Short mmCIF file of C-alpha atoms in Angstrom, two decimals:
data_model
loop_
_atom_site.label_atom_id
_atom_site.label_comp_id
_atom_site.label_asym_id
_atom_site.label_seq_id
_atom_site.Cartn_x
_atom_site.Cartn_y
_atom_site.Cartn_z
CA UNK A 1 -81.24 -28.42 94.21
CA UNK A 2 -81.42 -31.93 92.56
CA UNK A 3 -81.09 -33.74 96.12
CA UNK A 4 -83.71 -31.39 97.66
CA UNK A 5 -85.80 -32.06 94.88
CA UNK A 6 -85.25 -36.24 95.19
CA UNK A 7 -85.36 -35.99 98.76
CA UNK A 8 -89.07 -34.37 98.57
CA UNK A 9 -90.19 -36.60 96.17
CA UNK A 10 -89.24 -39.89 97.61
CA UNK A 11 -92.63 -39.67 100.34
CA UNK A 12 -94.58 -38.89 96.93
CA UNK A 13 -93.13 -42.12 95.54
CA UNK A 14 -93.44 -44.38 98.22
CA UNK A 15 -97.37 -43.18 98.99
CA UNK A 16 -97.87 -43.90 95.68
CA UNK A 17 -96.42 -47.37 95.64
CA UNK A 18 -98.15 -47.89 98.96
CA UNK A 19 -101.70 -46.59 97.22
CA UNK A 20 -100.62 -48.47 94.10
CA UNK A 21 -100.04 -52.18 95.99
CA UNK A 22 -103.19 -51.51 98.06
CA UNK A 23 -105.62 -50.86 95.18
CA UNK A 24 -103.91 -50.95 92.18
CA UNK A 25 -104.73 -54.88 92.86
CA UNK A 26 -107.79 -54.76 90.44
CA UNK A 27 -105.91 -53.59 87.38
CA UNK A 28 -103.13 -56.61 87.62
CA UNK A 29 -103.09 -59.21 85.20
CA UNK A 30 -101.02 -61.92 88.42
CA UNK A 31 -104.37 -61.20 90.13
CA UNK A 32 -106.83 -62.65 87.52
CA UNK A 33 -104.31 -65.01 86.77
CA UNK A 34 -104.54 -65.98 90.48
CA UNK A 35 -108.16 -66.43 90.29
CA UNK A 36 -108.16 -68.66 87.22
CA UNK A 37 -106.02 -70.75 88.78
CA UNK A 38 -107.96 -70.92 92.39
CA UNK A 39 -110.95 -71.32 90.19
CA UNK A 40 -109.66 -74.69 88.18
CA UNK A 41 -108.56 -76.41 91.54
CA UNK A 42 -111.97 -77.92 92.43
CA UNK A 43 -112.63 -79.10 88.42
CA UNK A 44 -109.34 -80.41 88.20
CA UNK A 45 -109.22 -82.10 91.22
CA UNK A 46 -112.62 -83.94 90.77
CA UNK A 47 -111.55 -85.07 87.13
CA UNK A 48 -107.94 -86.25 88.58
CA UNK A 49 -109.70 -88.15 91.60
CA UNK A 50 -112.23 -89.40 89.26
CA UNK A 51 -109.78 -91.08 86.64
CA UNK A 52 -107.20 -91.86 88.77
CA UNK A 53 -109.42 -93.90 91.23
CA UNK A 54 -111.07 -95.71 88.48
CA UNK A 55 -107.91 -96.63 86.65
CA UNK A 56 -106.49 -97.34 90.11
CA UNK A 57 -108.83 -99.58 90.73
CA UNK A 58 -109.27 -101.18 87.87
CA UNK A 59 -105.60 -102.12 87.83
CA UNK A 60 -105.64 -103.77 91.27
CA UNK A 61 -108.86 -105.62 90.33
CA UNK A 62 -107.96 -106.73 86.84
CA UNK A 63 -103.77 -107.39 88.45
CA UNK A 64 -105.11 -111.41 88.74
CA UNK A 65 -104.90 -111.18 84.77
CA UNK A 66 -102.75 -109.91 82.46
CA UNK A 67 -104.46 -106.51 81.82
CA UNK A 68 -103.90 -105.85 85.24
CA UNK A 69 -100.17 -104.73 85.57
CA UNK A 70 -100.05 -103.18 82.07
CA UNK A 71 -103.50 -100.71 83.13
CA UNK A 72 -101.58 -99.94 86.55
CA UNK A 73 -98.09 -99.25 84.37
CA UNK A 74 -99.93 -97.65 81.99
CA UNK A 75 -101.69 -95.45 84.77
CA UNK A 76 -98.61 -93.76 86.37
CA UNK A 77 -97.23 -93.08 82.98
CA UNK A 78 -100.41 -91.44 83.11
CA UNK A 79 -99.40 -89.42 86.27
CA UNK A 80 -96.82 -88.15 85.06
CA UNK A 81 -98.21 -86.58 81.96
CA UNK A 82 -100.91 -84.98 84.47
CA UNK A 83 -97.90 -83.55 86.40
CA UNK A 84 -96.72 -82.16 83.17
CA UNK A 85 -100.26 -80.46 82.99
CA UNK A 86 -99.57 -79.15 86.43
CA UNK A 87 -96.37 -77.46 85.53
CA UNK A 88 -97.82 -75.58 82.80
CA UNK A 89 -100.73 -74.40 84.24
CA UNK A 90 -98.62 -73.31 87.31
CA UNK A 91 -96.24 -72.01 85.14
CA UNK A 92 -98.84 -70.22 83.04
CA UNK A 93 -101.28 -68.71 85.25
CA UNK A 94 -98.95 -67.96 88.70
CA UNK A 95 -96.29 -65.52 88.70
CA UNK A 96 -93.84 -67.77 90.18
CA UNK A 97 -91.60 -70.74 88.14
CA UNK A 98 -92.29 -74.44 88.94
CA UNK A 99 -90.26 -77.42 87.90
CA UNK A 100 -90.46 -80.75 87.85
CA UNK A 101 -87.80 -83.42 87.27
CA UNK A 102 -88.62 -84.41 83.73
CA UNK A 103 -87.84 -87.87 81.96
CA UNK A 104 -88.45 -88.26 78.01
CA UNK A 105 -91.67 -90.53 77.75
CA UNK A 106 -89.69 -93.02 74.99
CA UNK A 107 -87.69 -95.99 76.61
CA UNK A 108 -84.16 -96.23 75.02
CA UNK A 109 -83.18 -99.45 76.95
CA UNK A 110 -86.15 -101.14 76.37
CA UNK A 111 -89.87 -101.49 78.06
CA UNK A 112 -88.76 -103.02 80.50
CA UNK A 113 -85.74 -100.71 81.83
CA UNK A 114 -88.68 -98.02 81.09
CA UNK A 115 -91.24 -100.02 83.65
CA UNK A 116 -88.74 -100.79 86.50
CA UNK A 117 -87.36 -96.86 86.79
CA UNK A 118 -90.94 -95.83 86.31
CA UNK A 119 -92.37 -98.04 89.37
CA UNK A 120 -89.30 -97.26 91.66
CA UNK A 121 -88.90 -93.68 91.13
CA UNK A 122 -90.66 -92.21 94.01
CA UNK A 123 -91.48 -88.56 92.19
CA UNK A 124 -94.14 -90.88 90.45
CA UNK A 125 -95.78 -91.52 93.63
CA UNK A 126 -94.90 -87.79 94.60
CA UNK A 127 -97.11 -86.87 91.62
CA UNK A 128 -99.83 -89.42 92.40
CA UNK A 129 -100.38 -87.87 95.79
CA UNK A 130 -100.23 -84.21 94.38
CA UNK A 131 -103.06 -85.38 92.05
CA UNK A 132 -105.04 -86.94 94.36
CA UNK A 133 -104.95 -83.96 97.10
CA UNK A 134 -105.98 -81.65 94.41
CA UNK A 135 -109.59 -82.07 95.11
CA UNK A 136 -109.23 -81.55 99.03
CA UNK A 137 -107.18 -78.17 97.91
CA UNK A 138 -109.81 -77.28 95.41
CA UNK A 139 -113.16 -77.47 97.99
CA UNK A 140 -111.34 -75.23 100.00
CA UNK A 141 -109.91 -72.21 97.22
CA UNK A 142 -113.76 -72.91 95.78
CA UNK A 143 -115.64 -72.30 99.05
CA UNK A 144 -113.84 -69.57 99.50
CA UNK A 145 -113.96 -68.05 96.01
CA UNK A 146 -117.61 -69.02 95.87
CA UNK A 147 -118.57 -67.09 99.56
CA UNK A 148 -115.99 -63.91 98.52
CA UNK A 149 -117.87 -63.77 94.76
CA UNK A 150 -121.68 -64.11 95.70
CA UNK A 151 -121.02 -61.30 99.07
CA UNK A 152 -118.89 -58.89 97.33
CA UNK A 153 -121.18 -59.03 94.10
CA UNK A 154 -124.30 -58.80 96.05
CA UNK A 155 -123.25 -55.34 97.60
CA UNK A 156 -121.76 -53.97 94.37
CA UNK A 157 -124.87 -54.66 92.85
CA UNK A 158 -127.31 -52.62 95.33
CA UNK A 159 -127.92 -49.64 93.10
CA UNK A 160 -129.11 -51.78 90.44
CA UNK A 161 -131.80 -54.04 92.82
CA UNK A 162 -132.43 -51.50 95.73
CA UNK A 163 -135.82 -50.80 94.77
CA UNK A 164 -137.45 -54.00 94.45
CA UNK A 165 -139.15 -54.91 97.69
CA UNK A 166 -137.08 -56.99 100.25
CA UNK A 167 -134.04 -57.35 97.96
CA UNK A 168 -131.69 -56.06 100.99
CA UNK A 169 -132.22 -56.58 104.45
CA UNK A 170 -129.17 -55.75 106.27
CA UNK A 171 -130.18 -56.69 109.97
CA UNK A 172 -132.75 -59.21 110.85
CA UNK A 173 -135.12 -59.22 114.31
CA UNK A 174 -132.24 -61.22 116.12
CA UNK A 175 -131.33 -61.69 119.89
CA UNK A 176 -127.41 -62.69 120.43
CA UNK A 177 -127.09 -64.37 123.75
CA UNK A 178 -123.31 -64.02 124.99
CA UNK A 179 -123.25 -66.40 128.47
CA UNK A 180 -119.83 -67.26 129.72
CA UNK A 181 -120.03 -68.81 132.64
CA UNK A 182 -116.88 -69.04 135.97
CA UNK A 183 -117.23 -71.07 138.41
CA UNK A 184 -114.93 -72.07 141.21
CA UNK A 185 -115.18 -75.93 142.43
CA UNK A 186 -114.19 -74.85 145.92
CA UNK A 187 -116.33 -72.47 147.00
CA UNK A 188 -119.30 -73.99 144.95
CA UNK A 189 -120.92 -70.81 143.40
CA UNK A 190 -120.44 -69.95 139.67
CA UNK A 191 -120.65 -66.47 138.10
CA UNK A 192 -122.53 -66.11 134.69
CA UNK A 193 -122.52 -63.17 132.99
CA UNK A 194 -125.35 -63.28 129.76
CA UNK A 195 -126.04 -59.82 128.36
CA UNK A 196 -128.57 -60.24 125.68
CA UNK A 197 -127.65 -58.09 122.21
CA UNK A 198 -130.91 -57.25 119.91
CA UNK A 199 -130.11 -55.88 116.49
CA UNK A 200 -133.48 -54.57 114.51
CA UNK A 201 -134.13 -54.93 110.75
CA UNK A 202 -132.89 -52.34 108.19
CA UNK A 203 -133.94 -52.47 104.97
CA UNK A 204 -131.92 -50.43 101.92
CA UNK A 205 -134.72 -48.93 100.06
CA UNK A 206 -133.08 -45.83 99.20
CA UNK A 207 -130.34 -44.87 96.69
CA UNK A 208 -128.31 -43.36 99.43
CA UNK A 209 -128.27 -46.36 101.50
CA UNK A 210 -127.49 -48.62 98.04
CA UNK A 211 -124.57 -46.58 97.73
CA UNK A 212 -123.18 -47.13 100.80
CA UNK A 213 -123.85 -50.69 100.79
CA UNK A 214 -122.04 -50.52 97.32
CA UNK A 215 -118.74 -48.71 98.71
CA UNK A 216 -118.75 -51.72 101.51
CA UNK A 217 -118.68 -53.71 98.31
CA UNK A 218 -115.95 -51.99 96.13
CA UNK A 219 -113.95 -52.12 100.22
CA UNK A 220 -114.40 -55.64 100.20
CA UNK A 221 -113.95 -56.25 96.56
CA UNK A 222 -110.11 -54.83 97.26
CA UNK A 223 -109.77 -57.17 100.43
CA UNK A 224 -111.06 -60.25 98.69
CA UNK A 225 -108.36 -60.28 95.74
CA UNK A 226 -105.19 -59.46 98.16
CA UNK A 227 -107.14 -62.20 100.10
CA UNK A 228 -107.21 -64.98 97.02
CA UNK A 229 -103.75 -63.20 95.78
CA UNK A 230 -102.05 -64.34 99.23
CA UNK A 231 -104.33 -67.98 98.83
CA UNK A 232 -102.93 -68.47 95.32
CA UNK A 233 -99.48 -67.33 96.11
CA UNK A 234 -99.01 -70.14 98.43
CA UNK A 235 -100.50 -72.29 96.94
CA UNK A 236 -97.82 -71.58 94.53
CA UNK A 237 -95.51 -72.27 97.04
CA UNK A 238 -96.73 -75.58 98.01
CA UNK A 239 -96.85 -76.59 94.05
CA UNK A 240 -93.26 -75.35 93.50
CA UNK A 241 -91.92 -77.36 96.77
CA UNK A 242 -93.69 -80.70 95.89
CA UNK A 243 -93.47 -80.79 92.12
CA UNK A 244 -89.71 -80.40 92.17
CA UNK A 245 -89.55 -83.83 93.54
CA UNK A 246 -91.65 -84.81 91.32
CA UNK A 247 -91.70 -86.78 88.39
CA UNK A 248 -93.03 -85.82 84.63
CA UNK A 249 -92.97 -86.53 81.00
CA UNK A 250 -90.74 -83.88 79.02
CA UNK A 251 -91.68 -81.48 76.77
#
């Protein structure tokens, strides 16, 4: 009786894991945790660009001088706190665990010893280039976070807005021209073939058609966040491969 039982119930279990992983995705704190993370990329990446360059910069230009080498020491030291930050935040906000090879920041054989491991470790420059590629990585996760937000949230809002005039207009007077075109060199004739698509306007002006723009909404609203899950996962990936070559201050 008990294996009949567990034998029946196993299809229950497994639709319900199947139903669960599908839409169960709103209700999961690794999904909002995904988002914040996809969400600081472009911030983060503008502020590391930002200093880094400058202090980069500044070090090369002022490197005729004494302040020079100190600013550029001083910078990567830098670095590798940032990477630190990195760790955390990765650590914090992804549900997978990144490492990075960590050195204390104090120098027990002397400034010196401290400086010459610092400049030929090359985790520091690992971490430098992380930083630096943060902004390229965080246009992309914020153009698409920014297109997935506005769309989804525009269609989940279309009971609220439906009735004030030209708030949705689904289809606009447009002709689609679709012209491939074969041609064969030898016998000097081409084919084309150009059918001509017209879609008319539809406007939602009635609850009934807000509603059904709204379940498009809550359908894409599932889609987008396994969509920025499987971004942010790996992402994850990438941080976890590079940052374990990487270099960073201790906790």
């Amino acid at each position: 009786m008990s294996t009949s039982s567990t034998s029946r119930s196993d299809p229950i279990e497994r639709l319900t894991d199947g139903l669960w992983a599908v839409f169960g995705v709103p209700f999961r704190r690794e999904t909002y945790g995904n988002i914040a993370y996809l969400a600081l990329q472009f911030p983060l990446g503008i502020a590391y660009v930002t200093l880094l360059a400058t202090l980069l910069a500044l070090g090369v230009g002022l490197s005729v001088v004494a302040v020079g080498v100190p600013l550029l020491l001083a910078t990567l030291v830098f670095v590798t706190g940032l990477t630190r930050v990195e760790v955390l935040l990765a650590n914090t906000l992804l549900s997978r665990q990144v490492t990075a090879r960590a050195v204390p920041l104090t120098a027990p054989d002397g400034i010196t010893e401290y400086a010459k491991e610092l400049v030929l470790d090359t985790g520091t420059y690992v971490s430098l280039v992380f930083l630096l590629s943060k902004l390229a990585v965080g246009i992309v996760t914020f153009t698409v976070l920014t297109f997935l937000v506005s769309l989804t949230g525009a269609l989940l809002v279309a009971p609220l807005v439906y009735d004030r005039p030209g708030s949705y207009r689904v289809f606009y007077d447009t002709t689609l021209t679709f012209a491939p075109k074969i041609r064969f060199v030898q016998d000097l004739w081409s084919v084309t073939f150009a059918p001509v698509i017209t879609l008319s306007e539809w406007n939602v002006d009635t609850l009934g058609e807000a509603l059904v723009v709204a379940a498009f909404g809550v359908v894409l609203f599932i889609i987008s966040l396994h969509v920025l899950n499987a971004i942010a996962r790996g992402l994850g990936l990438i941080t976890a491969t590079v940052l374990q070559h990487a270099r960073s201050i201790s906790s």
